[in-house]
Structure formats: C-alpha cells, structure tokens
Short mmCIF file of C-alpha atoms and ligand atoms in Angstrom, two decimals:
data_model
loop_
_atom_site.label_atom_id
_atom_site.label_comp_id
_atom_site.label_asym_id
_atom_site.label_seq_id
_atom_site.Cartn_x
_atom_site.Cartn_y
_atom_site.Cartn_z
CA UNK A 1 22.27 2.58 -0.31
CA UNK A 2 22.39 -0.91 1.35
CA UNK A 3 21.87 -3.67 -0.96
CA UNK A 4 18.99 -4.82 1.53
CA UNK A 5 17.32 -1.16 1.16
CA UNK A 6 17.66 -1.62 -2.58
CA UNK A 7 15.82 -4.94 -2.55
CA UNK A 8 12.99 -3.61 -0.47
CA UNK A 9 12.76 -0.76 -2.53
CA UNK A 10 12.85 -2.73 -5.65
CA UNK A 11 10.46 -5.88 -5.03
CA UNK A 12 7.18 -3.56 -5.36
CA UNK A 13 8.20 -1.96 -8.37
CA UNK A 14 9.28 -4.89 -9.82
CA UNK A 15 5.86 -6.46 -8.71
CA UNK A 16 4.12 -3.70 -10.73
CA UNK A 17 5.69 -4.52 -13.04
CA UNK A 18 3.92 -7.88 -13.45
CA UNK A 19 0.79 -6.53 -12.69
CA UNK A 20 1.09 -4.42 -15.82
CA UNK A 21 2.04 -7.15 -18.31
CA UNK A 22 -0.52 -8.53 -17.26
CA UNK A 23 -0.18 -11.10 -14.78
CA UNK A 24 -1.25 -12.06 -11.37
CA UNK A 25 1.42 -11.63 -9.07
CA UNK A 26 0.15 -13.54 -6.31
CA UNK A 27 -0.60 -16.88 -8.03
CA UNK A 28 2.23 -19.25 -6.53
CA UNK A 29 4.92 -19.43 -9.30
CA UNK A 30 5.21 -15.39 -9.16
CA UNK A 31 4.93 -14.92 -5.24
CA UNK A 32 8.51 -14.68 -5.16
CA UNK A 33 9.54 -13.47 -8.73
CA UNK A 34 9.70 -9.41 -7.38
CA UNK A 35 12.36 -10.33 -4.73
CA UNK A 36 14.25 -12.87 -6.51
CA UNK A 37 14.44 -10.50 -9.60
CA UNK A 38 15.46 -7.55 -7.25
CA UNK A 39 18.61 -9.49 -6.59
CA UNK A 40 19.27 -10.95 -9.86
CA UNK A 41 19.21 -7.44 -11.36
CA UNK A 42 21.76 -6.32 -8.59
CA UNK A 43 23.87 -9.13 -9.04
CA UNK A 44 23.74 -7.91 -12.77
CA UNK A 45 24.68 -4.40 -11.52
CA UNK A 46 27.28 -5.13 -8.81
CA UNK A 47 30.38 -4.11 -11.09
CA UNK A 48 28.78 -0.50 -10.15
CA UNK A 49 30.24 -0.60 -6.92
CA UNK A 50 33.33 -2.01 -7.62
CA UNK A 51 36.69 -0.58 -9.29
CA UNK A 52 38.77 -1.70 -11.91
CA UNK A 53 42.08 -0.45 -9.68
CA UNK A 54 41.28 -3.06 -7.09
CA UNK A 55 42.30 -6.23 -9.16
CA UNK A 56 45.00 -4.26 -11.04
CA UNK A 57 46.35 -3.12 -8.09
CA UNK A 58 48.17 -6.32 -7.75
CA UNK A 59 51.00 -6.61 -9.91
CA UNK A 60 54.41 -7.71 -10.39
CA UNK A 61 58.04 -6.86 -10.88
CA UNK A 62 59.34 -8.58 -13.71
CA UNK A 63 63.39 -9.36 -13.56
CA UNK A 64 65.78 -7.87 -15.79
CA UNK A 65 66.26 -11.29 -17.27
CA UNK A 66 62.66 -12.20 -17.53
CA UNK A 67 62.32 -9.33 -20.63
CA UNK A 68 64.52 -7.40 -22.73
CA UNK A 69 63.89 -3.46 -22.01
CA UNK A 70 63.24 -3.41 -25.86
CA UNK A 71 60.56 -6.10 -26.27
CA UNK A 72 57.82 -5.87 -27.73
CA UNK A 73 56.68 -9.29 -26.84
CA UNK A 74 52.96 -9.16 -25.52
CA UNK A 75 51.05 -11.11 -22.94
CA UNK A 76 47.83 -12.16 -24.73
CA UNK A 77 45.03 -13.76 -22.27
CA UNK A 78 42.07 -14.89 -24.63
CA UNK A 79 38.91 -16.68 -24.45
CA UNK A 80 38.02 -14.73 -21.11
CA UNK A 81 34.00 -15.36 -20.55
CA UNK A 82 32.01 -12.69 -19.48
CA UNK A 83 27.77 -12.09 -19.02
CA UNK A 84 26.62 -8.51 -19.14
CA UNK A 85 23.41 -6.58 -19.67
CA UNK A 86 22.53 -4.09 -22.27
CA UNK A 87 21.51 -0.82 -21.14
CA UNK A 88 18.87 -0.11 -23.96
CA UNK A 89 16.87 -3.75 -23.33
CA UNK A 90 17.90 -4.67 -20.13
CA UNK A 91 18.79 -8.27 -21.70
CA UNK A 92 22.22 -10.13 -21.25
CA UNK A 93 24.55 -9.83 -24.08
CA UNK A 94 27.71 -13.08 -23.54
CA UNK A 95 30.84 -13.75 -24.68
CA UNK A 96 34.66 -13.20 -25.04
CA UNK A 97 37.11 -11.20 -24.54
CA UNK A 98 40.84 -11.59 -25.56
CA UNK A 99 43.62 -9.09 -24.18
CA UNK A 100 46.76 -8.73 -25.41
CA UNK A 101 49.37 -5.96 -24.03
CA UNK A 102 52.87 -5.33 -23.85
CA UNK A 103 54.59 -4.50 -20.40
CA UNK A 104 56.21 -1.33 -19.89
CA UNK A 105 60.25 -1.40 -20.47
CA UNK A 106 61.19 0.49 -17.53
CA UNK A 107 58.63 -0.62 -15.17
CA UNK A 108 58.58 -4.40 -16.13
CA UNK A 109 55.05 -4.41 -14.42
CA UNK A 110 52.86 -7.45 -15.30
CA UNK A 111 49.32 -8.40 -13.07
CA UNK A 112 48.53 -11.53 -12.69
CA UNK A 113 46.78 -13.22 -15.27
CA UNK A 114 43.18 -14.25 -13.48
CA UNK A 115 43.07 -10.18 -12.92
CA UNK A 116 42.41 -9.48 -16.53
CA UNK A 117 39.23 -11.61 -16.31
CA UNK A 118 38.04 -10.16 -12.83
CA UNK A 119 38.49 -6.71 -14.46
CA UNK A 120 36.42 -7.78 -17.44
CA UNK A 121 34.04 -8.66 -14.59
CA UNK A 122 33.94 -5.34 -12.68
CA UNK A 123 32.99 -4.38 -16.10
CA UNK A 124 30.55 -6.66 -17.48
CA UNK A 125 28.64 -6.56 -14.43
CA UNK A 126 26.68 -2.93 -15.47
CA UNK A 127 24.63 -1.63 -17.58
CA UNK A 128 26.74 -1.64 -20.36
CA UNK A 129 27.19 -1.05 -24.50
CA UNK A 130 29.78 -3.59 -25.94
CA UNK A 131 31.45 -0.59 -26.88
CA UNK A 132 31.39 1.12 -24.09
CA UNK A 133 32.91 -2.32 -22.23
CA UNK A 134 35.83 -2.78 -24.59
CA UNK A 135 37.11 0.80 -24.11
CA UNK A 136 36.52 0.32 -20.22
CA UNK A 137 38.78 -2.85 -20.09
CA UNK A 138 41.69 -1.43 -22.46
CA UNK A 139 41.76 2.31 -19.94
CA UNK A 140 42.17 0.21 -16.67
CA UNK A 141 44.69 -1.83 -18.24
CA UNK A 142 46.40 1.01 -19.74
CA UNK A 143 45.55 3.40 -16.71
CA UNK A 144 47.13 1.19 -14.11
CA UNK A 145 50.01 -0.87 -15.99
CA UNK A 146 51.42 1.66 -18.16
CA UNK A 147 52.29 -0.87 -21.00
CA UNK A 148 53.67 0.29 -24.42
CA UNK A 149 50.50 -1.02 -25.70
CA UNK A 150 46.86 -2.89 -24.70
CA UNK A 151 44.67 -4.19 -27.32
CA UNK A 152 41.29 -5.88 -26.59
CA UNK A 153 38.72 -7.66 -28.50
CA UNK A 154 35.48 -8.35 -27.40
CA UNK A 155 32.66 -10.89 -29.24
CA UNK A 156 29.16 -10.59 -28.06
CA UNK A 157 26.24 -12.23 -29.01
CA UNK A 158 22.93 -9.83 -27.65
CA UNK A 159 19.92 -11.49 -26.85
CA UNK A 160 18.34 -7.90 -27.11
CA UNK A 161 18.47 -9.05 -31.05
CA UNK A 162 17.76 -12.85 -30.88
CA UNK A 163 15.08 -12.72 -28.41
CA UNK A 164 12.84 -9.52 -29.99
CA UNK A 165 13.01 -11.79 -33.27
CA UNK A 166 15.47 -9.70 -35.02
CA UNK A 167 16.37 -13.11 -35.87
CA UNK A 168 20.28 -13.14 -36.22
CA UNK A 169 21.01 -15.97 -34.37
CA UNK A 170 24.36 -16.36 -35.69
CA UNK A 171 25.42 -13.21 -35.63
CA UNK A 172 28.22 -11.40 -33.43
CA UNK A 173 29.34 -8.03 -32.64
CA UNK A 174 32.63 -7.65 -32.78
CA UNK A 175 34.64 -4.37 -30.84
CA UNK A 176 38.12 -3.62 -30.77
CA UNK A 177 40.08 -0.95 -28.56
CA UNK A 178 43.53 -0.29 -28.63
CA UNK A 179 46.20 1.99 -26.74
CA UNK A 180 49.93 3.09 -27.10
CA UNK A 181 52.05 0.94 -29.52
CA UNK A 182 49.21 -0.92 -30.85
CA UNK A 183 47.92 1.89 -32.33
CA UNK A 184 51.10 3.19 -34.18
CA UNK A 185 52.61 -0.09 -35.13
CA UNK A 186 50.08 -2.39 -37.64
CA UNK A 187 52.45 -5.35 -37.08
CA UNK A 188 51.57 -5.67 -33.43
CA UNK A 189 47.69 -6.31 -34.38
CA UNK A 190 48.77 -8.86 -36.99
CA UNK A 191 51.22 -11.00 -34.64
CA UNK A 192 48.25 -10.51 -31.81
CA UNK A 193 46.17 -11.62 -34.28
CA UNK A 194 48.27 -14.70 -35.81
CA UNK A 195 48.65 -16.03 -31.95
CA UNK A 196 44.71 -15.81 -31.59
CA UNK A 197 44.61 -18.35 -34.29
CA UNK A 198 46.89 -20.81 -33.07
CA UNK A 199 45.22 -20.43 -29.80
CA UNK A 200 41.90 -21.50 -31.98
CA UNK A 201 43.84 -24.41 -33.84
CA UNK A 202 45.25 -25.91 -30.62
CA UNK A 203 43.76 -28.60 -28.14
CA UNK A 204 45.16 -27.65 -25.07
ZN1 LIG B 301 20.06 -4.29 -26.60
#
C-alpha cells in the first residue's frame, strides 16, 4: 500500500480515536492532529519496509596487512542513538546501542562504520520489544558479515513505564545478544567490555 493510501486510510481512524477519549476533534488545535499523527506513526513504522541487507550490503575488503588471519581484535562502534516504539503501548522506548564484532579471517570483510547505526535504524523504526531489537541487529550483522563473532548491547529507557506512572524514572533495560566467538570465549565479553569503559572515561 502507498504511504498516501495509508494516510487516508489512517486519519479517520485516528480521528475516532479522539472522539472516543473524549475530545472534540474539530476544535482548532486537533483539526489536524489525525493526519499529522497518521504520518508520525508511519515514520515510526518505516523500518517495516526497509531491509537490514541494504546498508550491509556495502562492505569492504580488508588487506592482508590491515589484520592478522588469527585476530581476534574487534571493531566496537558504541553510543549509537536510536528511537523506537513498543509494540504493547505504542510509546517510544530511546537509547543506545554499542556493537562490537570481529571480522571474518578469510573474508577480511568490514562495513562501514555509519552502517551499523543505519541498521540499528531499519530496526528501531517498528514495532518492536528491546529484545526482539537486539537479536535483530546481532543476525544482520552476523547474517551478512560472517564475523567470528558480533556482540550487541542495547540500553533503553521505555516511556511505556515512566509515563503510565510505573514511576522508574531512572531505570534501564538492559539486553545483550551475542553470536559465534563471543559466545564460546568469556574473554572476548570482558575486553569488549573493558573498551566500553574507557570509551565512558574519555573526552573525545
Ligand atoms: Zn511498553
């Protein structure tokens, strides 16, 4: 369906909507609401159409001298920000993600780094569980670079929680997914983890 079908289709329901909280759709701050919500919520959607592959597809030969074949030296991009919606509330859910993997020895295939964050993007942009999201971002990586190893961390903070008055404000949901050699080898998690902090202790 064409996004401009979806927004026709959508402004009356979302109009309804209003009507059944309550309110008077027609007074002049709401005239609009129904349409401009239609196209927030498929801005907050668009990942749906889009593929992880597309980003990843673009990658890049390391040389033989760039890394040894038996390296386990990872690539770790952190602080990425991302904005997605949670599927039980329909209510945004922020923060970061940090990425860590380790290229594959025979294939030497690296992406470029601003990928990583438009594939947390693709992602983010659905209804989506933290969970779910973390797992997502760690197959494409692993699905389409073959790396001895992806690990990925997300943080959210869910307004589903702060805004119904759950009332934990400072509290964040942590999710972790791993793949290949960070999954068999402990030590990988702890360097990942040591460079995470050094990242945090250093003004860049
Ligand atoms: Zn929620």
């Amino acid at each position: 369906m064409e996004r401009n079908e979806k927004l026709e289709r959508l402004a009356p329901l979302l109009r309804e909507v209003l009507a059944v909280l309550g309110e008077d759709p027609e007074r002049e701050g709401l005239r609009r609401t129904p349409e401009r919500w239609a196209d927030a919520l498929l801005t907050y959607t668009q990942g749906m159409q889009q593929d992880a592959g597309d980003p990843l597809g673009v990658i890049f030969k390391l040389d033989d001298d760039d890394s040894p074949a038996e390296s386990d030296d990872m690539i770790l991009v952190d602080h990425i920000q991302f904005v997605s919606t949670c599927e039980h509330h329909i209510a945004p859910f922020r923060g970061m993600v940090h990425i860590a993997y380790i290229p594959n020895p025979e294939q030497r295939v690296v992406t470029g780094l601003s990928k990583l964050s438009r594939v947390v993007s693709v992602f983010a942009r659905r209804l989506q569980l933290q969970e779910r999201m973390t797992q997502q971002i760690a197959s494409a990586i692993d699905e389409h670079l073959h790396p001895q190893g992806v690990i990925v961390v997300v943080q959210g903070v869910h307004y589903c929680m702060i805004q119904r008055g759950v009332e934990q404000r400072e509290s964040t949901t942590t999710t972790t997914a791993r793949r290949g050699a960070f999954l068999t080898k402990p030590q990988l998690e702890a360097k990942f983890q040591e460079y995470l902090r050094l990242r945090m202790a250093t003004q860049l």
